[in-house]
Each structure stands twice: as structure tokens, then as C-alpha cells.
Amino acid sequence: MAEHLYRVELTASFLERLDAIEAFLLEAEAGQAFDTLLAELRASVIPNLSRYPRIGRCYLDRPPQSAEALAQLAALPAGAAQALREYLHGDYLMLYTASETDATVYLLSIRHHRELSFDFANLWPGA
């Protein structure tokens, strides 16, 4: 019996976050860590999610506490928040969703654990 694999797609927001992580690591003089991340995404993360799309923890198992995050969740289409999952890999937390309809895992975001949670420069322009 053939294994049913999901397709894994990197969304625009995920790719933007990868760019931000690359800039963060280059600024920290740790550019090699970014190359390692890309290699691990190809060799481990994507194959794991393809085979086991429900491997990550449900995002709402530990719901956010901030008013901003709760408002963003409330603005999602019905059922979307319940479909969000978290996948931890090394120093990175990835947010994704898996669609049974088209057998696709959508990687939505990624964050390095040492990054700030907020982009203060964008919160206070000109500061």
C-alpha cells in the first residue's frame, strides 16, 4: 500500500519570515545557522509534515493571552483558528495548517526563539 503524502507549500508570509530570520542571523554573525536551517527544512521538517501532517500541537491548546492576538484569531474565517498547528524544530517554532481537501500542508510562519515577539521599529516609526 502506497503512503499518502501531503504536499507542503511555503506561503508568502513564511518566506518573508525566512528573510527576516536570515537578516537576524547575519546581523548576529551566525549566517551558517541560516544555511543549516534551510538544510533541515528540506531534509527533516518538510518530509515529516508531508508524512505526518498532524504531527504538530494544536495552536489553541495554549491560546494566546494578548488582546491583539485574540482579535486576530477572531477575525479568521470560521474554523480556521482550530486548524492552526505548531511545529517545534530546534530553535524554531513554525505555524502551519493542513488541508485534507487538497492534501496540502501550508507553512504560515516561522520564528527563531531569540527574536523579539514584536517589531518595535514598526510599532513606533521614527523612534
CSV table of C-alpha atoms in Angstrom, one decimal:
chain,number,residue,atom,x,y,z
A,1,MET,CA,0.0,0.0,0.0
A,2,ALA,CA,1.5,3.4,-1.1
A,3,GLU,CA,2.0,6.0,1.6
A,4,HIS,CA,-0.3,9.0,1.2
A,5,LEU,CA,1.9,12.1,1.3
A,6,TYR,CA,0.7,15.7,1.7
A,7,ARG,CA,2.2,18.4,-0.5
A,8,VAL,CA,4.0,21.1,1.6
A,9,GLU,CA,3.8,24.7,0.5
A,10,LEU,CA,5.7,27.7,1.8
A,11,THR,CA,3.3,30.7,1.9
A,12,ALA,CA,4.5,34.3,1.2
A,13,SER,CA,4.3,35.1,4.9
A,14,PHE,CA,6.6,32.1,5.7
A,15,LEU,CA,9.1,33.2,3.1
A,16,GLU,CA,9.0,36.7,4.5
A,17,ARG,CA,9.8,35.3,7.9
A,18,LEU,CA,12.7,33.3,6.5
A,19,ASP,CA,14.1,36.5,5.1
A,20,ALA,CA,13.8,38.2,8.5
A,21,ILE,CA,15.5,35.2,10.2
A,22,GLU,CA,18.3,35.4,7.7
A,23,ALA,CA,18.8,39.1,8.3
A,24,PHE,CA,18.7,38.4,12.1
A,25,LEU,CA,21.3,35.7,11.9
A,26,LEU,CA,23.5,37.6,9.6
A,27,GLU,CA,23.4,40.6,12.0
A,28,ALA,CA,24.3,38.2,14.8
A,29,GLU,CA,27.2,36.9,12.6
A,30,ALA,CA,25.6,33.5,12.5
A,31,GLY,CA,24.9,33.2,8.8
A,32,GLN,CA,25.9,29.5,8.8
A,33,ALA,CA,22.9,28.9,11.1
A,34,PHE,CA,20.6,30.0,8.3
A,35,ASP,CA,22.1,27.6,5.9
A,36,THR,CA,21.6,24.9,8.5
A,37,LEU,CA,18.0,25.9,8.9
A,38,LEU,CA,17.4,25.6,5.2
A,39,ALA,CA,19.0,22.2,5.0
A,40,GLU,CA,16.9,21.0,8.0
A,41,LEU,CA,13.7,22.3,6.4
A,42,ARG,CA,14.5,20.3,3.3
A,43,ALA,CA,15.8,17.1,5.0
A,44,SER,CA,13.6,16.9,8.1
A,45,VAL,CA,10.7,19.4,8.6
A,46,ILE,CA,9.1,19.2,5.1
A,47,PRO,CA,9.3,15.4,4.9
A,48,ASN,CA,7.9,15.0,8.4
A,49,LEU,CA,5.0,17.3,7.7
A,50,SER,CA,4.4,15.6,4.3
A,51,ARG,CA,4.1,12.2,6.0
A,52,TYR,CA,2.5,13.3,9.3
A,53,PRO,CA,0.6,16.5,8.7
A,54,ARG,CA,-0.9,16.4,12.3
A,55,ILE,CA,2.5,16.0,14.0
A,56,GLY,CA,2.4,19.5,15.5
A,57,ARG,CA,0.5,20.6,18.5
A,58,CYS,CA,-2.9,22.3,18.1
A,59,TYR,CA,-2.2,26.1,18.4
A,60,LEU,CA,-5.2,26.6,20.6
A,61,ASP,CA,-4.0,24.1,23.1
A,62,ARG,CA,-2.2,27.1,24.6
A,63,PRO,CA,-4.3,30.0,23.4
A,64,PRO,CA,-2.7,33.4,23.2
A,65,GLN,CA,-3.4,35.9,26.1
A,66,SER,CA,-2.9,39.2,24.4
A,67,ALA,CA,-5.9,41.2,23.2
A,68,GLU,CA,-4.2,41.7,19.8
A,69,ALA,CA,-3.7,38.0,19.2
A,70,LEU,CA,-7.2,37.2,20.3
A,71,ALA,CA,-8.6,39.8,18.0
A,72,GLN,CA,-6.6,38.4,15.1
A,73,LEU,CA,-7.9,34.9,15.8
A,74,ALA,CA,-11.5,36.1,16.0
A,75,ALA,CA,-11.0,37.7,12.5
A,76,LEU,CA,-10.1,34.4,10.9
A,77,PRO,CA,-12.8,32.5,8.9
A,78,ALA,CA,-14.9,30.1,10.9
A,79,GLY,CA,-12.9,27.0,11.9
A,80,ALA,CA,-9.5,28.4,10.7
A,81,ALA,CA,-8.1,29.0,14.2
A,82,GLN,CA,-8.9,25.4,15.2
A,83,ALA,CA,-6.9,24.2,12.2
A,84,LEU,CA,-3.7,26.0,13.2
A,85,ARG,CA,-0.8,23.8,14.4
A,86,GLU,CA,2.6,24.5,15.9
A,87,TYR,CA,5.7,22.5,14.9
A,88,LEU,CA,8.9,22.9,17.0
A,89,HIS,CA,12.2,22.2,15.4
A,90,GLY,CA,15.4,23.1,17.1
A,91,ASP,CA,15.4,26.8,17.8
A,92,TYR,CA,12.4,27.4,15.6
A,93,LEU,CA,8.6,27.5,16.0
A,94,MET,CA,6.6,27.1,12.9
A,95,LEU,CA,2.9,27.8,12.5
A,96,TYR,CA,1.1,25.7,9.8
A,97,THR,CA,-2.3,24.3,8.8
A,98,ALA,CA,-3.1,21.1,7.0
A,99,SER,CA,-5.9,20.9,4.5
A,100,GLU,CA,-7.4,17.4,4.0
A,101,THR,CA,-9.4,18.8,1.0
A,102,ASP,CA,-6.3,19.2,-1.2
A,103,ALA,CA,-3.8,17.1,0.9
A,104,THR,CA,-1.6,20.2,1.5
A,105,VAL,CA,0.3,21.5,4.5
A,106,TYR,CA,0.7,25.3,4.4
A,107,LEU,CA,3.6,26.6,6.3
A,108,LEU,CA,2.4,30.0,7.5
A,109,SER,CA,5.1,31.4,9.7
A,110,ILE,CA,8.4,30.7,11.4
A,111,ARG,CA,10.2,32.3,14.3
A,112,HIS,CA,13.6,31.9,15.9
A,113,HIS,CA,13.2,31.7,19.7
A,114,ARG,CA,15.6,34.6,20.2
A,115,GLU,CA,13.7,37.0,18.0
A,116,LEU,CA,11.7,39.7,19.7
A,117,SER,CA,8.0,39.0,19.6
A,118,PHE,CA,7.2,42.4,18.4
A,119,ASP,CA,8.8,44.6,15.7
A,120,PHE,CA,9.2,47.7,17.8
A,121,ALA,CA,10.6,49.8,15.0
A,122,ASN,CA,7.4,49.4,13.1
A,123,LEU,CA,5.2,49.9,16.1
A,124,TRP,CA,6.8,53.4,16.7
A,125,PRO,CA,8.0,54.8,13.4
A,126,GLY,CA,10.6,57.5,13.7
A,127,ALA,CA,11.7,56.3,17.2
